[in-house]
Short mmCIF file of N, CA and C in Angstrom, two decimals:
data_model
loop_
_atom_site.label_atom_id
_atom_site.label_comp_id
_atom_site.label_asym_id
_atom_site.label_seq_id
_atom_site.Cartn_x
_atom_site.Cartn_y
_atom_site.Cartn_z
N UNK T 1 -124.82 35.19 -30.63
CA UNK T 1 -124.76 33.75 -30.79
C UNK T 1 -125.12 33.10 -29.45
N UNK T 2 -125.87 31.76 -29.59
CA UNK T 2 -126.21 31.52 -28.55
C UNK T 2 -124.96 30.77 -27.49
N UNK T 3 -125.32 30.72 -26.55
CA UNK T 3 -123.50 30.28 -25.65
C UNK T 3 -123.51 28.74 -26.24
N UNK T 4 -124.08 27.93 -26.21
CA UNK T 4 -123.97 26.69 -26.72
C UNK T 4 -123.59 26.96 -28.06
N UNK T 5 -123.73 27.12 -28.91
CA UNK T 5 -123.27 27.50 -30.17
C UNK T 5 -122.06 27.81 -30.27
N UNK T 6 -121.51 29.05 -29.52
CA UNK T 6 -120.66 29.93 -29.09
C UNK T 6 -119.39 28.53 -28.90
N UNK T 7 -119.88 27.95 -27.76
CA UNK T 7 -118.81 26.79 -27.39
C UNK T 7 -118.79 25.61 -28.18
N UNK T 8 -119.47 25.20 -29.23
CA UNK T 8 -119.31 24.38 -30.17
C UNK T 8 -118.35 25.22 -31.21
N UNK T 9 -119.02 25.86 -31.77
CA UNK T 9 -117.68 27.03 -32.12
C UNK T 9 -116.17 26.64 -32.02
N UNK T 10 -115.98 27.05 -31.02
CA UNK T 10 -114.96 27.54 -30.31
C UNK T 10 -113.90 26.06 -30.12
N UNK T 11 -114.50 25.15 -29.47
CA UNK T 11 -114.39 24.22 -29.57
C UNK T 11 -113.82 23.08 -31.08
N UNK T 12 -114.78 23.05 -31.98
CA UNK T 12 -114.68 22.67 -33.06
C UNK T 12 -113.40 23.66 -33.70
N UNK T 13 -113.11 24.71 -33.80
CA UNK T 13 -112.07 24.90 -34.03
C UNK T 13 -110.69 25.10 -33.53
N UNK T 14 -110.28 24.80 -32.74
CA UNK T 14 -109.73 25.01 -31.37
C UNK T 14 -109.17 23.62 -30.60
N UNK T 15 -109.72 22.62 -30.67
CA UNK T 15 -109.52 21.61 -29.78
C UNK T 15 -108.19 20.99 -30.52
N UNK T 16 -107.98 20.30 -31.52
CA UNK T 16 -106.64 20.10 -31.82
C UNK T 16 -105.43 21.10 -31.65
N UNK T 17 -105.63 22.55 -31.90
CA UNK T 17 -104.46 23.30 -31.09
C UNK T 17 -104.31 22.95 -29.76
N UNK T 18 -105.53 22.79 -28.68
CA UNK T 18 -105.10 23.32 -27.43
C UNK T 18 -104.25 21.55 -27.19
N UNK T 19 -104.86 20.67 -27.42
CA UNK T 19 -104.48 19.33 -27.98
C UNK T 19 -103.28 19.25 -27.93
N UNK T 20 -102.86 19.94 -28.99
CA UNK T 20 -101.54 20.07 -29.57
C UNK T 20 -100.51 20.58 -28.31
N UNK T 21 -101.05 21.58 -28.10
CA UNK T 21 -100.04 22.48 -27.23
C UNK T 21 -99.77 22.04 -25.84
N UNK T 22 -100.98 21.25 -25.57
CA UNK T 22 -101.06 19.99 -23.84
C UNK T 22 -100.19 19.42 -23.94
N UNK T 23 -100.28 18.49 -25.44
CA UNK T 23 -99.39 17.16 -25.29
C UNK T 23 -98.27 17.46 -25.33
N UNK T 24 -97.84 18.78 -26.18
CA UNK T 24 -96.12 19.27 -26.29
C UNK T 24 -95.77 19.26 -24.67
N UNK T 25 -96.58 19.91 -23.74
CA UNK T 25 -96.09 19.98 -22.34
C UNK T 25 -95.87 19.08 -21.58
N UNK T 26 -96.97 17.73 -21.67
CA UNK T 26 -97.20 16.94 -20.98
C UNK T 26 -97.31 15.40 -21.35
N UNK T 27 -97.66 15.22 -22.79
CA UNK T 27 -97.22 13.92 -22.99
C UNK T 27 -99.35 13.62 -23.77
N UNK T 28 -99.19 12.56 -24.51
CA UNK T 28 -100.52 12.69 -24.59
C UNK T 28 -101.67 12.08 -24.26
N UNK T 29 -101.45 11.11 -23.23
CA UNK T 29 -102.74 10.64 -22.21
C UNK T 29 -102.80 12.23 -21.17
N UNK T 30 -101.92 12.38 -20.53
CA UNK T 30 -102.07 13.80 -20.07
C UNK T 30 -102.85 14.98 -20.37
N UNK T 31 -101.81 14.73 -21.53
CA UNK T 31 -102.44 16.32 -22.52
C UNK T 31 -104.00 16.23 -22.67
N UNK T 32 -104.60 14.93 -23.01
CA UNK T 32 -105.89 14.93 -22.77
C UNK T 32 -107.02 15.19 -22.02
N UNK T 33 -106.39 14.88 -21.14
CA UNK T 33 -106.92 14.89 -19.97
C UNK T 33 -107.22 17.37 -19.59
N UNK T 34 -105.70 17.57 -19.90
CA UNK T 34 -105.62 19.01 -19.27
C UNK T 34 -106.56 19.24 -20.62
N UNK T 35 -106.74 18.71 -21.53
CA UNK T 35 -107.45 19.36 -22.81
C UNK T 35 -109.03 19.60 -22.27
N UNK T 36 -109.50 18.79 -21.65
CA UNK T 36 -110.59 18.50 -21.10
C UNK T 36 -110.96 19.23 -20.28
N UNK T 37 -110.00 19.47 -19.33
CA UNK T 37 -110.07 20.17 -17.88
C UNK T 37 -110.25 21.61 -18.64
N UNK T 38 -109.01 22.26 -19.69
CA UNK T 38 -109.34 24.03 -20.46
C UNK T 38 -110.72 23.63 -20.91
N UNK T 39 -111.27 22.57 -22.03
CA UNK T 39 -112.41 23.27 -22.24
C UNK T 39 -113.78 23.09 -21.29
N UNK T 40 -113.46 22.27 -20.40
CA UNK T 40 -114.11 22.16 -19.09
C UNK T 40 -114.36 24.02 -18.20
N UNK T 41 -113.30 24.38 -18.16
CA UNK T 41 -113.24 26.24 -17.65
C UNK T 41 -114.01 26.70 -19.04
N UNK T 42 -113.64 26.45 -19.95
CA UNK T 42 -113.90 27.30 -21.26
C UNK T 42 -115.91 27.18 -21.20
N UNK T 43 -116.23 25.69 -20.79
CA UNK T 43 -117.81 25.75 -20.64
C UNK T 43 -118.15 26.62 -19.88
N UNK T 44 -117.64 26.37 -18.97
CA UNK T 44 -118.20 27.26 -17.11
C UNK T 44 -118.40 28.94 -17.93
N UNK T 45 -117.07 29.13 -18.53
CA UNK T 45 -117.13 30.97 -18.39
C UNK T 45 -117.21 31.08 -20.35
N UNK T 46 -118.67 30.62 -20.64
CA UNK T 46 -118.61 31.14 -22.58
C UNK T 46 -118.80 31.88 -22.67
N UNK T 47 -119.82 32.46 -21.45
CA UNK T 47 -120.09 34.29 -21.89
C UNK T 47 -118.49 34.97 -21.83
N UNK T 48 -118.03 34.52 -20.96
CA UNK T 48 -116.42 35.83 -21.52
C UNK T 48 -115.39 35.24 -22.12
N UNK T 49 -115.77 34.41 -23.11
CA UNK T 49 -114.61 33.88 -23.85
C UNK T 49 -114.09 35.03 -24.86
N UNK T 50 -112.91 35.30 -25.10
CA UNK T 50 -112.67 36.53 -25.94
C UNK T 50 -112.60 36.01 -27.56
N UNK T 51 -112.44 36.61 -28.57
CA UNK T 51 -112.73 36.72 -29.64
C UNK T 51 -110.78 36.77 -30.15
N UNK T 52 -110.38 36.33 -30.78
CA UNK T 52 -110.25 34.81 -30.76
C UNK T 52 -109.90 34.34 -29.41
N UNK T 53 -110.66 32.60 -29.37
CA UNK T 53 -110.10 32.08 -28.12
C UNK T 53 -109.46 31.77 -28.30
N UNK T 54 -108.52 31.48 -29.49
CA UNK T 54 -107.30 30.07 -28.81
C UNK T 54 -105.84 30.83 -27.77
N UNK T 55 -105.69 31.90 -28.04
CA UNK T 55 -105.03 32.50 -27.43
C UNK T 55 -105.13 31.86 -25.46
N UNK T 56 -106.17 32.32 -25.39
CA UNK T 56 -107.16 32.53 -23.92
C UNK T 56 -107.26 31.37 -23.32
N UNK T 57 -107.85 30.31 -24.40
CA UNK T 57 -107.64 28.86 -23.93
C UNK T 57 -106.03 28.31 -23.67
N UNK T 58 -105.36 28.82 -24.61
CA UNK T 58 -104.05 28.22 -24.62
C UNK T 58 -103.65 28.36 -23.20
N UNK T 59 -103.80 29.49 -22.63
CA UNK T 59 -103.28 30.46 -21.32
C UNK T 59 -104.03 29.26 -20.43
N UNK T 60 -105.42 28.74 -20.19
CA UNK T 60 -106.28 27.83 -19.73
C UNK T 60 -105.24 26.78 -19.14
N UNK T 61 -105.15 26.20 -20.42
CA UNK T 61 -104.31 25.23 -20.55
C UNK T 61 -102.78 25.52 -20.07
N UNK T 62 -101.94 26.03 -19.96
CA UNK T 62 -100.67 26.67 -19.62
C UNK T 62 -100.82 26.38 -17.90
N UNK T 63 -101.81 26.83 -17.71
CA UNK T 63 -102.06 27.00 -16.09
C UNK T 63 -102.56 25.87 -15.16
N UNK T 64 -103.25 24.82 -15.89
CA UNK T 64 -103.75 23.47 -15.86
C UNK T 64 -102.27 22.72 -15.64
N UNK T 65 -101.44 22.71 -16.78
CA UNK T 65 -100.08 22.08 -16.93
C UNK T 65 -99.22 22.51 -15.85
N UNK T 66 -99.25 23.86 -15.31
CA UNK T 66 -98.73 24.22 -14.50
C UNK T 66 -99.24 23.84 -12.39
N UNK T 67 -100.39 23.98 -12.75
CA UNK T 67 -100.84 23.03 -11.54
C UNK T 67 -100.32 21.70 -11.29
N UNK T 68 -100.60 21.28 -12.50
CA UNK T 68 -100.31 19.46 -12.63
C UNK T 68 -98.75 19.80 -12.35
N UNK T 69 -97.92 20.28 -13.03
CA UNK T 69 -96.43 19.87 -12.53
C UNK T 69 -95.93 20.43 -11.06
N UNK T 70 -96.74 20.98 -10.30
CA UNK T 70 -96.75 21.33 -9.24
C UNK T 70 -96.84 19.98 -7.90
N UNK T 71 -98.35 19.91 -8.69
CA UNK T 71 -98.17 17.97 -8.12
C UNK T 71 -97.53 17.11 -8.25
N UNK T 72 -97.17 16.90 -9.44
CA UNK T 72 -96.45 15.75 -10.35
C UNK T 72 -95.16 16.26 -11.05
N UNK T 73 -94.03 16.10 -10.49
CA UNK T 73 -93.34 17.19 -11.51
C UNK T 73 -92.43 15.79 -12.67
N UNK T 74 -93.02 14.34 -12.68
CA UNK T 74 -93.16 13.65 -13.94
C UNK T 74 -92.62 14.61 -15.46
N UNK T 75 -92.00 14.07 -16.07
CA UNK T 75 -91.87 14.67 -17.77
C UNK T 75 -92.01 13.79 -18.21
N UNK T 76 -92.34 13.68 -19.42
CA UNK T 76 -92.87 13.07 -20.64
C UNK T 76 -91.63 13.48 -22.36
N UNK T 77 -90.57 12.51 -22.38
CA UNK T 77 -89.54 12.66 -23.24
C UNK T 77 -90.16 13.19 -24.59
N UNK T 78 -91.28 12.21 -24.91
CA UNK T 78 -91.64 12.09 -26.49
C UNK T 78 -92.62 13.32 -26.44
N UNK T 79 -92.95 14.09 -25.60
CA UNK T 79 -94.31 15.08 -25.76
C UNK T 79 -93.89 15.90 -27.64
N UNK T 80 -92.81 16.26 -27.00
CA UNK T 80 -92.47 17.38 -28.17
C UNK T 80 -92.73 16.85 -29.47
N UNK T 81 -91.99 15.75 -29.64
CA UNK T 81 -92.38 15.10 -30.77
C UNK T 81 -94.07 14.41 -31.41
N UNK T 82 -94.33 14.22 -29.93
CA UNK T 82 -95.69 13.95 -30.69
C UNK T 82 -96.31 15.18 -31.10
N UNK T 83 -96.39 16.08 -30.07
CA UNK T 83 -97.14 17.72 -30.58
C UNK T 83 -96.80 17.59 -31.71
N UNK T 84 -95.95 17.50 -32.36
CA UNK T 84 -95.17 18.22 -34.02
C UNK T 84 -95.92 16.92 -34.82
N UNK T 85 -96.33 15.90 -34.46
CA UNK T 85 -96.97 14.79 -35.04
C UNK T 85 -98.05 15.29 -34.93
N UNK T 86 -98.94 15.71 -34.42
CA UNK T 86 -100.67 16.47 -34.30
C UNK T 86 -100.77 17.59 -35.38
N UNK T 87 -99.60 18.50 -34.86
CA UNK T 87 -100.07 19.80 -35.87
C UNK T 87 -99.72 19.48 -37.01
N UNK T 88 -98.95 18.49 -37.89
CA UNK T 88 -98.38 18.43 -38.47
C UNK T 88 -99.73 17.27 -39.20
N UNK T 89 -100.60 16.50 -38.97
CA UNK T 89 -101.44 16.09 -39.24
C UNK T 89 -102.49 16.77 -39.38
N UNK T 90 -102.92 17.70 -38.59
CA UNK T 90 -103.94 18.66 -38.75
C UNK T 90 -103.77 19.76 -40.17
N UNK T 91 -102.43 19.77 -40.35
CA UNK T 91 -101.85 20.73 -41.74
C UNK T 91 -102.21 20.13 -42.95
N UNK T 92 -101.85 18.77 -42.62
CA UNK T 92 -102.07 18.17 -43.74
C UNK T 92 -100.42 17.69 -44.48
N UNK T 93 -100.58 16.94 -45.34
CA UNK T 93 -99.00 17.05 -46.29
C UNK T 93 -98.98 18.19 -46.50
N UNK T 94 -97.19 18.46 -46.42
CA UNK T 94 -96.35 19.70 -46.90
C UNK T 94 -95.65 19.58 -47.86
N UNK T 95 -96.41 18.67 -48.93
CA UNK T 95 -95.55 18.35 -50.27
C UNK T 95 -94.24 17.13 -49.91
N UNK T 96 -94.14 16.82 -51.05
CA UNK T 96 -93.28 15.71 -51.23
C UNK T 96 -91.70 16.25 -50.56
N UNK T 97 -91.15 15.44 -50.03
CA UNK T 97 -89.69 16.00 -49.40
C UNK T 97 -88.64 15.69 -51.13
N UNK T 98 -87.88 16.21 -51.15
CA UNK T 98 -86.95 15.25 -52.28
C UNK T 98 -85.99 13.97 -52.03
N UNK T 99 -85.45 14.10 -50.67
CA UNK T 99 -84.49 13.27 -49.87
C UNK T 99 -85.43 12.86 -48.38
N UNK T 100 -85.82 11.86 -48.75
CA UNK T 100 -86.56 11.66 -47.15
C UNK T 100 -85.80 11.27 -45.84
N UNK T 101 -84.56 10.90 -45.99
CA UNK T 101 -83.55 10.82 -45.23
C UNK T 101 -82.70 11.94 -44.74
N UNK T 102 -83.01 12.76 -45.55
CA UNK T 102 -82.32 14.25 -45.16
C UNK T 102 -83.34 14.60 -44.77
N UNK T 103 -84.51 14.77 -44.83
CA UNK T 103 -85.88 15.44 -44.17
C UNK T 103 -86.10 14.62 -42.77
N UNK T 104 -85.54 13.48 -42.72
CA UNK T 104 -85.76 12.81 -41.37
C UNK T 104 -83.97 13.08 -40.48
N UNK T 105 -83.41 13.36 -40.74
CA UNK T 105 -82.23 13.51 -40.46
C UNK T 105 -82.16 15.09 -40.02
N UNK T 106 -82.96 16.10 -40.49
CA UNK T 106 -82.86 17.55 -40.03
C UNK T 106 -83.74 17.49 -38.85
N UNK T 107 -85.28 16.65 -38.83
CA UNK T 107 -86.26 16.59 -38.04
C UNK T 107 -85.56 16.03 -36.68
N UNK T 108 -84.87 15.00 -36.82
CA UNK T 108 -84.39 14.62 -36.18
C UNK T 108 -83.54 15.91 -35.10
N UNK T 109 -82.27 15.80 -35.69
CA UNK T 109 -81.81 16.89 -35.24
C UNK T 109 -82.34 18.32 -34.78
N UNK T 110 -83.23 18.75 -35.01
CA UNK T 110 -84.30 19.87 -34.84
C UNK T 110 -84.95 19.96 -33.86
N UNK T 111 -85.17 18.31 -33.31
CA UNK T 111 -85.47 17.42 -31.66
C UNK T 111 -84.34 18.19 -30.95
N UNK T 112 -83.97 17.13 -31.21
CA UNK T 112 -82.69 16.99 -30.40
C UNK T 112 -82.26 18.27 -29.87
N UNK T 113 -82.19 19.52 -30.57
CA UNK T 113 -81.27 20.86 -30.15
C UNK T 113 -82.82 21.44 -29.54
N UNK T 114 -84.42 21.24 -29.75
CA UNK T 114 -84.85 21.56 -29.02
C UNK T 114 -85.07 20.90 -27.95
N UNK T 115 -85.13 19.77 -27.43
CA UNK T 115 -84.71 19.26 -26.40
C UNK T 115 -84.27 19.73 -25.44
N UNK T 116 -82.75 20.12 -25.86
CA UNK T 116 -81.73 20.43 -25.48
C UNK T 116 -81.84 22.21 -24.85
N UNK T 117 -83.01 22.57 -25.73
CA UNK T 117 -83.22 24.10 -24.88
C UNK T 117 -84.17 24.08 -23.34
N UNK T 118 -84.34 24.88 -22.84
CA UNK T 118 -85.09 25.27 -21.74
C UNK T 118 -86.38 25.25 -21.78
N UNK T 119 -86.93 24.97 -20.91
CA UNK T 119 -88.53 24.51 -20.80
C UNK T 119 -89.36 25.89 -21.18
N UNK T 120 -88.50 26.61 -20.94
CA UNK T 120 -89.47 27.88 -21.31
C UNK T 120 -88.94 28.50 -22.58
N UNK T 121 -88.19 28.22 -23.37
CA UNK T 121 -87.82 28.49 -24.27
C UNK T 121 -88.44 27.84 -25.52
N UNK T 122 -88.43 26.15 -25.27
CA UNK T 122 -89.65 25.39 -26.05
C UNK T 122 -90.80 25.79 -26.04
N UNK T 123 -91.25 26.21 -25.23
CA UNK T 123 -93.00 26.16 -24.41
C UNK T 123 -92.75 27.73 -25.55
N UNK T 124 -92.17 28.50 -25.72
CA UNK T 124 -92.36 29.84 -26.61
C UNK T 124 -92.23 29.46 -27.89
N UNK T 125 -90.82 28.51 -28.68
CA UNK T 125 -90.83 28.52 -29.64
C UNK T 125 -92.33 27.80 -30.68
N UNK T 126 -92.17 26.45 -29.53
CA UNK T 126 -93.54 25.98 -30.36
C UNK T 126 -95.27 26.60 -30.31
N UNK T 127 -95.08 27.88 -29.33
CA UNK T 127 -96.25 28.64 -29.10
C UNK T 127 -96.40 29.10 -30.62
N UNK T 128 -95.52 29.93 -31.31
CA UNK T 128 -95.19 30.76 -32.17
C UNK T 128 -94.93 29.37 -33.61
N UNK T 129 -94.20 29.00 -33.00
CA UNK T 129 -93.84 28.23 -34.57
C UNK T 129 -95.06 27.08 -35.01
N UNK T 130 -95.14 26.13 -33.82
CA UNK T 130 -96.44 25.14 -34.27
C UNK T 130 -97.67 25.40 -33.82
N UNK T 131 -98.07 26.06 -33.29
CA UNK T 131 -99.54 26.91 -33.15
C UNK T 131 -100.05 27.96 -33.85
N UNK T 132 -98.59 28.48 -34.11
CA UNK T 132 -99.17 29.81 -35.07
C UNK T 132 -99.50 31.45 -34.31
N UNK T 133 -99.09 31.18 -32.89
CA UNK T 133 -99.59 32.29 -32.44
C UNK T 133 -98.77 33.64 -32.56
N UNK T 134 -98.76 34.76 -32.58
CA UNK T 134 -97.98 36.26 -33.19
C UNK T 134 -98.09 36.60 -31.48
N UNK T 135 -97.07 37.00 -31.84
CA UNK T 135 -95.98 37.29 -30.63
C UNK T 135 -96.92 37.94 -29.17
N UNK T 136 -98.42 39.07 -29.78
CA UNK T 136 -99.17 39.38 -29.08
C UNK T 136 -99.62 38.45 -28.20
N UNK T 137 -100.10 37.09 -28.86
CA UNK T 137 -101.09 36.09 -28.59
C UNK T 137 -100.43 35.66 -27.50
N UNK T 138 -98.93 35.15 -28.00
CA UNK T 138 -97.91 34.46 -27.06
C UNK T 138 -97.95 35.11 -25.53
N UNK T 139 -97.75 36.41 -25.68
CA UNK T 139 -98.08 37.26 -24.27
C UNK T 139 -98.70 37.00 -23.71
N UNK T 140 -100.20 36.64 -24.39
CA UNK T 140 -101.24 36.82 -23.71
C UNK T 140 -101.55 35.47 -22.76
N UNK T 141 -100.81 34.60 -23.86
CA UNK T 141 -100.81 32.96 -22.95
C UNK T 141 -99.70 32.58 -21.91
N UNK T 142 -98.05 33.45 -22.10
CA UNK T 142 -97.65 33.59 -20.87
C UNK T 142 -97.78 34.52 -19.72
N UNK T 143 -98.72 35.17 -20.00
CA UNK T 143 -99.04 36.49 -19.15
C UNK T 143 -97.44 37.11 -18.84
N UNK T 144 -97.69 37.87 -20.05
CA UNK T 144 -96.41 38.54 -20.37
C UNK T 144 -96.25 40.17 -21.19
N UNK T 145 -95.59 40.49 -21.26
CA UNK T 145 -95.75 41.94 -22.44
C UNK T 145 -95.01 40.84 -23.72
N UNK T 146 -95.45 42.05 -24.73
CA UNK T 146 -95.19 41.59 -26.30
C UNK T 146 -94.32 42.16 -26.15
N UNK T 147 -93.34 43.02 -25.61
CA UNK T 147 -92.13 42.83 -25.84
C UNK T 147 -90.98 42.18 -25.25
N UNK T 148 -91.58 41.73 -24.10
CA UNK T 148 -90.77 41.14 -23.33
C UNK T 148 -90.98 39.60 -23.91
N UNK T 149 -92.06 39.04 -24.72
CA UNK T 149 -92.22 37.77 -25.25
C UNK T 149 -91.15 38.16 -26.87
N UNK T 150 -90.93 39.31 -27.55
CA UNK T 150 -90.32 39.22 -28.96
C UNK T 150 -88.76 39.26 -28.35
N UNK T 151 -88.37 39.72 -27.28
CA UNK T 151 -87.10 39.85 -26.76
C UNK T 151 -86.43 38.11 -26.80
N UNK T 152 -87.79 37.08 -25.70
CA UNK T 152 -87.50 36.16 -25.50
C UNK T 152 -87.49 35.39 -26.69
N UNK T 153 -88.41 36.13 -27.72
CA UNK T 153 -88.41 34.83 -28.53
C UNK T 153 -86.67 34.86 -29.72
N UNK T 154 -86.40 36.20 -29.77
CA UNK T 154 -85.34 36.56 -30.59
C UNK T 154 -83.89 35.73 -29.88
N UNK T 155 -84.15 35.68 -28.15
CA UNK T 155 -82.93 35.11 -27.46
C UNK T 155 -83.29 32.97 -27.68
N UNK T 156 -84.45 33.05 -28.22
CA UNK T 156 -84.75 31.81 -27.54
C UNK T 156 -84.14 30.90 -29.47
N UNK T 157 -84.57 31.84 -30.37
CA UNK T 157 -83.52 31.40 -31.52
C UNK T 157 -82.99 31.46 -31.60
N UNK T 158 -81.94 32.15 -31.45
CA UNK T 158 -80.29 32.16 -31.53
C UNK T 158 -80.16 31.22 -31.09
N UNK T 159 -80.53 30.49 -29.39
CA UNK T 159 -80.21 29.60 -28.59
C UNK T 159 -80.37 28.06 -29.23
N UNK T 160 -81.44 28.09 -30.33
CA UNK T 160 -81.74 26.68 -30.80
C UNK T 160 -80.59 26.99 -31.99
N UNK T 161 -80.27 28.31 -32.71
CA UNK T 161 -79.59 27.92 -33.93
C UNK T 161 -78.11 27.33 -33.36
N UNK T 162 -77.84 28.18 -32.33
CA UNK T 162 -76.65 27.63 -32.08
C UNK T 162 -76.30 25.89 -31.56
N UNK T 163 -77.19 25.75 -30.58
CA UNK T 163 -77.42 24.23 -30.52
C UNK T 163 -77.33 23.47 -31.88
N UNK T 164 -78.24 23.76 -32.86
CA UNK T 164 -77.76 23.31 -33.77
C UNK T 164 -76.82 22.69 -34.55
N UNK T 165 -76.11 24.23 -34.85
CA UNK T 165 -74.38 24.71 -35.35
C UNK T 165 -74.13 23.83 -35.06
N UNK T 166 -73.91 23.44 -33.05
CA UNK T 166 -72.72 23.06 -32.35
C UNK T 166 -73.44 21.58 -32.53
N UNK T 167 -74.36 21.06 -32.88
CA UNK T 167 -74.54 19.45 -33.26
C UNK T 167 -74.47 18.75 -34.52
N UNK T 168 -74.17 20.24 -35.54
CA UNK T 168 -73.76 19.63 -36.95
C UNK T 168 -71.86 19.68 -36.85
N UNK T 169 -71.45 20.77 -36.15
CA UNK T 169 -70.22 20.57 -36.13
C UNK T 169 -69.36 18.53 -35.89
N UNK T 170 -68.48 18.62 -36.63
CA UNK T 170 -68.12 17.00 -36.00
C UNK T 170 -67.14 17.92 -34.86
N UNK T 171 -67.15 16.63 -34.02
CA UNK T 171 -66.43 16.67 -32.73
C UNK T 171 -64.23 16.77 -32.95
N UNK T 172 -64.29 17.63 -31.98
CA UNK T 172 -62.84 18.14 -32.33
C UNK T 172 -61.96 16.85 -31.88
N UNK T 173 -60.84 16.55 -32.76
CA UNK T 173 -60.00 15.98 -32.29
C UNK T 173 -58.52 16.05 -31.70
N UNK T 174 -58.24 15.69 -30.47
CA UNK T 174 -57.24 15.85 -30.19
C UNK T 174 -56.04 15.39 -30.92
N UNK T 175 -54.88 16.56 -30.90
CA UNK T 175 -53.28 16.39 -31.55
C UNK T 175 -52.99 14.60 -31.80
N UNK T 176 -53.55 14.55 -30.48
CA UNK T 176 -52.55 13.23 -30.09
C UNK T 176 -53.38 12.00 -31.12
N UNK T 177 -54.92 12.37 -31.05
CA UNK T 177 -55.46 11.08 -32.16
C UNK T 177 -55.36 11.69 -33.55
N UNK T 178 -54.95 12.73 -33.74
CA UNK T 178 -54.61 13.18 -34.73
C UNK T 178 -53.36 12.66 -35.58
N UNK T 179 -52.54 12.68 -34.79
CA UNK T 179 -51.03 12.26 -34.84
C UNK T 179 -51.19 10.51 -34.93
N UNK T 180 -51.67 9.58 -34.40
CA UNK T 180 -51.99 8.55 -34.38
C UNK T 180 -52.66 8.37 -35.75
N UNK T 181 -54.07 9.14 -36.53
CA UNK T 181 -54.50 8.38 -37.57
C UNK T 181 -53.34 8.60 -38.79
N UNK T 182 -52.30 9.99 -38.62
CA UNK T 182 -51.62 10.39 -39.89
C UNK T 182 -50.76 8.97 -39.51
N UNK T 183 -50.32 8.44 -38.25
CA UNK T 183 -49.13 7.40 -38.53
C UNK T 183 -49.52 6.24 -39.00
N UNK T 184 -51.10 6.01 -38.83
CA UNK T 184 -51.83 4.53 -39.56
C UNK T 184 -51.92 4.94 -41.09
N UNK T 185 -52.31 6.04 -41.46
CA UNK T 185 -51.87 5.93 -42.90
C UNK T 185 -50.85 5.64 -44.16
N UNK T 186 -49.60 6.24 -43.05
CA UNK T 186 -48.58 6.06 -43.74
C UNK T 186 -47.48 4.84 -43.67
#
């Protein structure tokens, strides 16, 4: 294939993931920008782009984000949420919800406890969960072993289920307001 070809390719299928996976890091005037800059490297070197790229690019991009927060160590609150707004447009509808208030009420919450996890723990789950990448791929974009990425990813769920748990739980109450609402009742 010819390299121009090659990078239209590559490109055309590819650019809303890497898209996707910028703005989760960085926010999405940002993310654009690093989107530009991966397939900017991705022009320079088409003869060794590997078969699949998004893996390779993703890694591109990982390292771009990682420069930039080197300079800028800026965060961007809403990134996560918008990423999940991109891929989630690129999918297409996932069928009708039955309760759209309970479907916005789990989403919600689903934020929130990932939020609430570690930068490198997000940066894995949504590698795997909203990109789609298998645990190999994931390696390959944290420059990592596949088992040391299925280890992390097995510690990095528990860590969101429990966040979870502990944000559906209601909050414990003490004896003493305890003792107070039984005496307003009676």
């Amino acid at each position: 294939m010819i390299p121009a070809q090659r990078f239209r390719h590559v490109y055309e299928e590819c650019y809303p993931r890497v898209l996707a996976y910028a703005t989760s890091r960085v926010g999405r005037q940002v993310g654009e920008d690093i989107t530009s800059e991966t397939f900017a490297v991705a022009w320079r070197r088409v003869q060794e782009l590997p078969e699949p790229a998004l893996p390779w690019l993703l890694g591109v991009a990982r390292n771009q984000v990682r420069e930039l927060r080197r300079r800028d160590s800026r965060r961007h609150a809403l990134a996560v949420q918008e990423a999940q707004r991109i891929v989630m447009g690129e999918q297409g509808e996932q069928g009708e919800v039955a309760d759209v208030a309970t479907s916005v009420a789990d989403r919600e919450a689903a934020l929130h406890a990932l939020a609430a996890l570690s930068d490198a723990d997000r940066e894995l789950l949504t590698l795997i969960a909203w990109h789609g990448l298998s645990a190999k791929e994931a390696a390959g974009v944290l420059h990592s072993t596949t088992a040391t990425v299925t280890v992390r990813l097995h510690r990095a769920r528990r860590r969101l289920e429990r966040t979870m748990q502990a944000a559906a739980r209601p909050p414990a109450t003490s004896s003493t307001q305890h003792m107070k609402t039984e005496r307003a009742l009676t």
